[in-house]
């Protein structure tokens, strides 16, 4: 099993103090998408699914992710999970004003090399400005694994490629106790066509399993098809959930889109297998649920468990 990925931390600096009127990651996603389309599209009047150049177009691959009808990863689906995600690098109080902002871009597999085009899109976006105020910015830092990649305005193509390794969990013992999970950004879980405002342990673990299967299948290599959870040896308890409704305006589709999800935290109590712990770490590393390219589905967790003797 193999899944290669790279994490890039960007810092943009504004030419004056700016106040965010919405989640800044939403704005960044729009900037990257619009600027990347300008940079890459050579057939503006064609829709991406019918474009002759879609297979070689960086914009189409990253933002449209069109799948062949006979794909065996997402059966009967013509769009796939995008080969990247966005994460807020810092928590922002929208009441304050900021002179800079940090965020993370994570890329998968063969698409890691597209960081060059993404960087140019972000750089060009700074000239047109950020948000409704069109506040201009510069890219002041891009790091990967702690290494600075910027030399002036040039991006040094010498970045760290990591490989997700599940072997660390193979020989681990069962653990018993409690795990606290924090939803650092809204979590959008969709089951049977509906977005949930609550979920069970089985629904949570199966959502992680689906994302793992999808990312491995599209951007890595998956030897086995893990079965779905029918039950768990632990339960969700002490759930502190609320539903945060956000709205994103799509300039391309010329309409507002609801982007709400569950925020809060919950505890899991019981017996945890190495498979359970591996999936939880996978979700922490690669995000969970819908719309991870909008910064959603970012989770973290802390364990208070004891290993059991084999």
Coordinates of N, CA, C and O in Angstrom, one line a residue, residues 6 20 25 27 31 53 63 72 82 97 102 121-122 160-161 170 176 179 194 196 206 260 295 306:
X6 N 2.8 15.6 0.0 CA 3.7 16.7 0.5 C 2.8 17.8 1.1 O 1.8 18.1 0.6
X20 N -11.1 39.9 7.5 CA -11.8 38.9 6.7 C -13.3 38.9 7.0 O -13.7 38.9 8.2
X25 N -9.9 30.7 4.0 CA -9.6 29.6 3.1 C -10.5 29.5 2.0 O -10.1 29.1 0.9
X27 N -11.7 32.1 0.4 CA -11.2 33.1 -0.5 C -10.0 32.5 -1.3 O -9.9 32.7 -2.5
X31 N -9.3 32.1 -5.2 CA -8.1 32.7 -5.9 C -7.3 31.7 -6.7 O -7.0 31.9 -7.8
X53 N -8.2 18.9 -24.0 CA -6.9 19.0 -23.3 C -7.1 18.7 -21.8 O -6.2 18.9 -21.0
X63 N -9.0 20.8 -10.0 CA -10.3 21.3 -9.6 C -11.5 20.6 -10.2 O -12.6 20.8 -9.6
X72 N -12.8 2.0 -11.5 CA -13.1 1.0 -10.5 C -12.9 1.5 -9.0 O -12.9 0.7 -8.1
X82 N -10.5 15.5 -5.0 CA -9.4 16.3 -5.6 C -8.1 15.8 -5.0 O -8.0 15.4 -3.9
X97 N -8.1 42.4 12.6 CA -7.4 42.7 11.3 C -6.1 42.1 11.2 O -5.4 42.0 12.3
X102 N -1.3 32.5 7.2 CA -0.6 31.3 6.9 C -1.7 30.2 6.6 O -2.7 30.2 7.2
X121 N -0.3 30.7 -9.3 CA -1.6 31.1 -9.2 C -1.8 32.0 -8.0 O -2.5 33.1 -8.0
X122 N -1.2 31.6 -6.9 CA -1.3 32.4 -5.6 C -0.6 33.7 -5.8 O -1.0 34.7 -5.4
X160 N 10.2 18.0 0.1 CA 10.1 16.7 0.7 C 8.8 15.9 0.3 O 7.7 16.5 0.5
X161 N 9.0 14.7 -0.2 CA 7.8 13.9 -0.4 C 7.7 12.8 0.6 O 8.7 12.0 0.8
X170 N 1.0 -2.2 12.5 CA 0.8 -3.6 12.3 C 1.1 -4.4 13.6 O 0.4 -5.4 13.8
X176 N -7.0 0.3 25.4 CA -8.3 0.6 26.0 C -8.2 1.9 26.7 O -7.2 2.3 27.2
X179 N -10.4 8.4 23.9 CA -9.8 9.3 22.9 C -10.7 10.5 22.6 O -11.9 10.4 22.4
X194 N -27.8 12.9 2.3 CA -28.0 14.0 3.3 C -26.8 14.2 4.2 O -26.1 13.3 4.5
X196 N -25.1 15.1 7.6 CA -25.5 14.8 9.0 C -25.2 16.0 9.9 O -24.2 16.8 9.7
X206 N -16.5 4.5 9.1 CA -16.7 4.2 7.7 C -16.4 5.4 6.8 O -16.0 5.2 5.7
X260 N -22.0 24.3 5.2 CA -22.0 24.1 6.7 C -21.6 22.7 7.1 O -21.5 21.8 6.3
X295 N -10.9 23.8 3.2 CA -10.4 23.8 4.6 C -11.3 23.1 5.5 O -11.0 23.2 6.8
X306 N -4.4 2.7 27.5 CA -3.4 1.8 28.0 C -3.3 0.6 27.0 O -4.4 0.1 26.6

